[in-house]
Short mmCIF file of N, CA, C and O in Angstrom, two decimals:
data_model
loop_
_atom_site.label_atom_id
_atom_site.label_comp_id
_atom_site.label_asym_id
_atom_site.label_seq_id
_atom_site.Cartn_x
_atom_site.Cartn_y
_atom_site.Cartn_z
N UNK A 1 -23.62 -13.27 -38.93
CA UNK A 1 -24.04 -12.59 -37.71
C UNK A 1 -22.99 -12.84 -36.62
O UNK A 1 -22.54 -13.95 -36.41
N UNK A 2 -22.63 -11.81 -35.92
CA UNK A 2 -21.64 -11.90 -34.87
C UNK A 2 -22.33 -12.22 -33.55
O UNK A 2 -23.35 -11.61 -33.22
N UNK A 3 -21.77 -13.18 -32.82
CA UNK A 3 -22.33 -13.54 -31.52
C UNK A 3 -21.92 -12.47 -30.51
O UNK A 3 -20.74 -12.27 -30.25
N UNK A 4 -22.90 -11.79 -29.93
CA UNK A 4 -22.59 -10.72 -28.99
C UNK A 4 -22.64 -11.19 -27.54
O UNK A 4 -22.28 -10.44 -26.64
N UNK A 5 -23.09 -12.42 -27.31
CA UNK A 5 -23.11 -12.93 -25.95
C UNK A 5 -21.76 -13.52 -25.61
O UNK A 5 -21.15 -14.22 -26.41
N UNK A 6 -21.27 -13.26 -24.41
CA UNK A 6 -19.98 -13.82 -24.03
C UNK A 6 -20.06 -15.33 -23.85
O UNK A 6 -21.06 -15.85 -23.37
N UNK A 7 -19.03 -16.01 -24.29
CA UNK A 7 -18.96 -17.47 -24.11
C UNK A 7 -18.75 -17.78 -22.64
O UNK A 7 -18.10 -17.02 -21.92
N UNK A 8 -19.31 -18.90 -22.14
CA UNK A 8 -19.15 -19.23 -20.71
C UNK A 8 -17.70 -19.27 -20.26
O UNK A 8 -17.38 -18.81 -19.17
N UNK A 9 -16.80 -19.81 -21.08
CA UNK A 9 -15.40 -19.87 -20.67
C UNK A 9 -14.80 -18.47 -20.55
O UNK A 9 -13.92 -18.25 -19.73
N UNK A 10 -15.29 -17.52 -21.34
CA UNK A 10 -14.80 -16.15 -21.22
C UNK A 10 -15.26 -15.53 -19.90
O UNK A 10 -14.53 -14.75 -19.30
N UNK A 11 -16.45 -15.87 -19.45
CA UNK A 11 -16.94 -15.34 -18.18
C UNK A 11 -16.08 -15.86 -17.03
O UNK A 11 -15.74 -15.11 -16.12
N UNK A 12 -15.71 -17.13 -17.09
CA UNK A 12 -14.86 -17.71 -16.05
C UNK A 12 -13.50 -17.05 -16.08
O UNK A 12 -12.95 -16.65 -15.05
N UNK A 13 -12.92 -16.92 -17.28
CA UNK A 13 -11.61 -16.29 -17.43
C UNK A 13 -11.65 -14.85 -16.95
O UNK A 13 -10.77 -14.42 -16.21
N UNK A 14 -12.68 -14.12 -17.34
CA UNK A 14 -12.79 -12.72 -16.92
C UNK A 14 -12.90 -12.60 -15.41
O UNK A 14 -12.28 -11.73 -14.79
N UNK A 15 -13.66 -13.49 -14.77
CA UNK A 15 -13.81 -13.45 -13.32
C UNK A 15 -12.48 -13.77 -12.65
O UNK A 15 -12.11 -13.14 -11.66
N UNK A 16 -11.74 -14.74 -13.19
CA UNK A 16 -10.44 -15.11 -12.61
C UNK A 16 -9.46 -13.96 -12.75
O UNK A 16 -8.75 -13.63 -11.81
N UNK A 17 -9.41 -13.33 -13.91
CA UNK A 17 -8.49 -12.21 -14.13
C UNK A 17 -8.84 -11.07 -13.19
O UNK A 17 -7.95 -10.48 -12.57
N UNK A 18 -10.12 -10.77 -13.04
CA UNK A 18 -10.53 -9.68 -12.14
C UNK A 18 -10.13 -9.99 -10.70
O UNK A 18 -9.59 -9.14 -10.00
N UNK A 19 -10.37 -11.21 -10.24
CA UNK A 19 -10.02 -11.60 -8.87
C UNK A 19 -8.52 -11.56 -8.67
O UNK A 19 -8.03 -11.11 -7.63
N UNK A 20 -7.76 -12.02 -9.66
CA UNK A 20 -6.30 -12.00 -9.56
C UNK A 20 -5.78 -10.57 -9.50
O UNK A 20 -4.87 -10.27 -8.73
N UNK A 21 -6.32 -9.71 -10.32
CA UNK A 21 -5.89 -8.31 -10.35
C UNK A 21 -6.21 -7.64 -9.02
O UNK A 21 -5.39 -6.90 -8.49
N UNK A 22 -7.39 -7.91 -8.46
CA UNK A 22 -7.75 -7.31 -7.18
C UNK A 22 -6.81 -7.80 -6.07
O UNK A 22 -6.42 -7.03 -5.20
N UNK A 23 -6.45 -9.07 -6.11
CA UNK A 23 -5.51 -9.61 -5.12
C UNK A 23 -4.15 -8.94 -5.28
O UNK A 23 -3.49 -8.61 -4.29
N UNK A 24 -3.72 -8.74 -6.51
CA UNK A 24 -2.44 -8.07 -6.77
C UNK A 24 -2.47 -6.64 -6.23
O UNK A 24 -1.53 -6.19 -5.57
N UNK A 25 -3.54 -5.93 -6.48
CA UNK A 25 -3.65 -4.55 -6.01
C UNK A 25 -3.68 -4.48 -4.49
O UNK A 25 -3.19 -3.51 -3.90
N UNK A 26 -4.21 -5.51 -3.84
CA UNK A 26 -4.27 -5.53 -2.38
C UNK A 26 -2.87 -5.61 -1.76
O UNK A 26 -2.69 -5.27 -0.60
N UNK A 27 -1.89 -6.05 -2.54
CA UNK A 27 -0.53 -6.12 -2.03
C UNK A 27 0.04 -4.74 -1.75
O UNK A 27 0.96 -4.60 -0.95
N UNK A 28 -0.47 -3.75 -2.42
CA UNK A 28 0.03 -2.39 -2.23
C UNK A 28 1.27 -2.14 -3.06
O UNK A 28 1.65 -2.93 -3.92
N UNK A 29 1.92 -1.03 -2.78
CA UNK A 29 3.09 -0.63 -3.56
C UNK A 29 4.36 -1.34 -3.13
O UNK A 29 5.36 -1.30 -3.82
N UNK A 30 4.37 -1.96 -1.97
CA UNK A 30 5.59 -2.56 -1.43
C UNK A 30 5.32 -4.00 -0.99
O UNK A 30 5.29 -4.31 0.19
N UNK A 31 5.12 -4.90 -1.96
CA UNK A 31 4.76 -6.28 -1.63
C UNK A 31 5.86 -7.05 -0.89
O UNK A 31 5.58 -8.08 -0.30
N UNK A 32 7.11 -6.56 -0.89
CA UNK A 32 8.20 -7.24 -0.20
C UNK A 32 8.60 -6.50 1.08
O UNK A 32 9.72 -6.65 1.55
N UNK A 33 7.69 -5.73 1.63
CA UNK A 33 7.94 -4.93 2.82
C UNK A 33 8.55 -5.77 3.93
O UNK A 33 7.98 -6.76 4.37
N UNK A 34 9.75 -5.40 4.36
CA UNK A 34 10.41 -6.06 5.47
C UNK A 34 11.14 -7.35 5.14
O UNK A 34 11.77 -7.94 6.00
N UNK A 35 11.07 -7.82 3.89
CA UNK A 35 11.78 -9.05 3.53
C UNK A 35 13.28 -8.79 3.61
O UNK A 35 13.80 -7.87 2.99
N UNK A 36 13.98 -9.59 4.40
CA UNK A 36 15.41 -9.41 4.58
C UNK A 36 16.16 -10.17 3.48
O UNK A 36 16.06 -11.39 3.40
N UNK A 37 16.88 -9.44 2.65
CA UNK A 37 17.64 -10.08 1.56
C UNK A 37 19.14 -10.09 1.85
O UNK A 37 19.94 -10.33 0.96
N UNK A 38 19.52 -9.84 3.10
CA UNK A 38 20.93 -9.87 3.49
C UNK A 38 21.49 -11.26 3.23
O UNK A 38 20.93 -12.26 3.65
N UNK A 39 22.60 -11.32 2.50
CA UNK A 39 23.28 -12.59 2.24
C UNK A 39 22.66 -13.44 1.16
O UNK A 39 23.12 -14.56 0.92
N UNK A 40 21.61 -12.97 0.52
CA UNK A 40 20.98 -13.74 -0.55
C UNK A 40 21.97 -13.87 -1.71
O UNK A 40 22.61 -12.89 -2.10
N UNK A 41 22.10 -15.08 -2.23
CA UNK A 41 23.02 -15.31 -3.34
C UNK A 41 22.23 -15.55 -4.62
O UNK A 41 21.11 -16.05 -4.58
N UNK A 42 22.83 -15.18 -5.74
CA UNK A 42 22.21 -15.44 -7.03
C UNK A 42 21.41 -14.28 -7.59
O UNK A 42 20.87 -14.39 -8.68
N UNK A 43 21.32 -13.18 -6.84
CA UNK A 43 20.61 -12.01 -7.35
C UNK A 43 21.61 -11.04 -7.97
O UNK A 43 22.70 -10.85 -7.44
N UNK A 44 21.20 -10.45 -9.08
CA UNK A 44 22.04 -9.42 -9.67
C UNK A 44 21.81 -8.12 -8.90
O UNK A 44 20.83 -7.98 -8.15
N UNK A 45 22.68 -7.16 -9.08
CA UNK A 45 22.52 -5.87 -8.41
C UNK A 45 21.20 -5.19 -8.81
O UNK A 45 20.49 -4.68 -7.93
N UNK A 46 20.84 -5.19 -10.10
CA UNK A 46 19.54 -4.59 -10.44
C UNK A 46 18.35 -5.31 -9.79
O UNK A 46 17.37 -4.67 -9.42
N UNK A 47 18.44 -6.62 -9.60
CA UNK A 47 17.37 -7.34 -8.93
C UNK A 47 17.28 -6.92 -7.46
O UNK A 47 16.19 -6.74 -6.93
N UNK A 48 18.43 -6.76 -6.82
CA UNK A 48 18.44 -6.30 -5.42
C UNK A 48 17.84 -4.90 -5.31
O UNK A 48 17.04 -4.63 -4.42
N UNK A 49 18.23 -4.03 -6.23
CA UNK A 49 17.70 -2.66 -6.23
C UNK A 49 16.17 -2.69 -6.39
O UNK A 49 15.45 -1.97 -5.68
N UNK A 50 15.69 -3.54 -7.28
CA UNK A 50 14.24 -3.64 -7.50
C UNK A 50 13.54 -4.15 -6.24
O UNK A 50 12.50 -3.61 -5.85
N UNK A 51 14.10 -5.18 -5.60
CA UNK A 51 13.49 -5.71 -4.39
C UNK A 51 13.48 -4.67 -3.28
O UNK A 51 12.48 -4.53 -2.55
N UNK A 52 14.55 -3.92 -3.14
CA UNK A 52 14.60 -2.87 -2.12
C UNK A 52 13.57 -1.78 -2.42
O UNK A 52 12.89 -1.29 -1.53
N UNK A 53 13.41 -1.45 -3.70
CA UNK A 53 12.39 -0.47 -4.08
C UNK A 53 10.99 -0.97 -3.76
O UNK A 53 10.06 -0.18 -3.50
N UNK A 54 10.81 -2.30 -3.73
CA UNK A 54 9.50 -2.89 -3.42
C UNK A 54 9.36 -3.23 -1.95
O UNK A 54 8.40 -3.88 -1.55
N UNK A 55 10.32 -2.78 -1.12
CA UNK A 55 10.17 -2.90 0.32
C UNK A 55 11.12 -3.83 1.03
O UNK A 55 11.12 -3.90 2.26
N UNK A 56 11.94 -4.59 0.30
CA UNK A 56 12.89 -5.49 0.95
C UNK A 56 13.98 -4.67 1.66
O UNK A 56 14.20 -3.49 1.32
N UNK A 57 14.64 -5.27 2.62
CA UNK A 57 15.72 -4.59 3.34
C UNK A 57 16.98 -5.46 3.26
O UNK A 57 16.93 -6.67 3.13
N UNK A 58 18.12 -4.78 3.30
CA UNK A 58 19.41 -5.47 3.29
C UNK A 58 20.20 -4.98 4.49
O UNK A 58 20.22 -3.78 4.79
N UNK A 59 20.84 -5.89 5.20
CA UNK A 59 21.63 -5.56 6.39
C UNK A 59 20.78 -4.91 7.48
O UNK A 59 21.24 -4.06 8.22
N UNK A 60 19.52 -5.26 7.53
CA UNK A 60 18.65 -4.74 8.58
C UNK A 60 18.29 -3.28 8.45
O UNK A 60 17.64 -2.72 9.31
N UNK A 61 18.73 -2.64 7.35
CA UNK A 61 18.39 -1.22 7.18
C UNK A 61 16.95 -1.08 6.70
O UNK A 61 16.39 -1.97 6.10
N UNK A 62 16.37 0.05 7.01
CA UNK A 62 14.99 0.30 6.60
C UNK A 62 14.94 1.50 5.70
O UNK A 62 15.62 2.43 5.83
#
């Protein structure tokens, strides 16, 4: 017989995942809005492009 009731640890995990996902969605499409990355060292060009696409700015440009 298969247990159809959720295990207590699964309920906790499910609640945590749901809360985390809702917090992530609350960030919106541009979680780095206004973050100035001018002069940041150690980032590759694709990483900079990704951050700018997510709202970061370089050289004060918007």
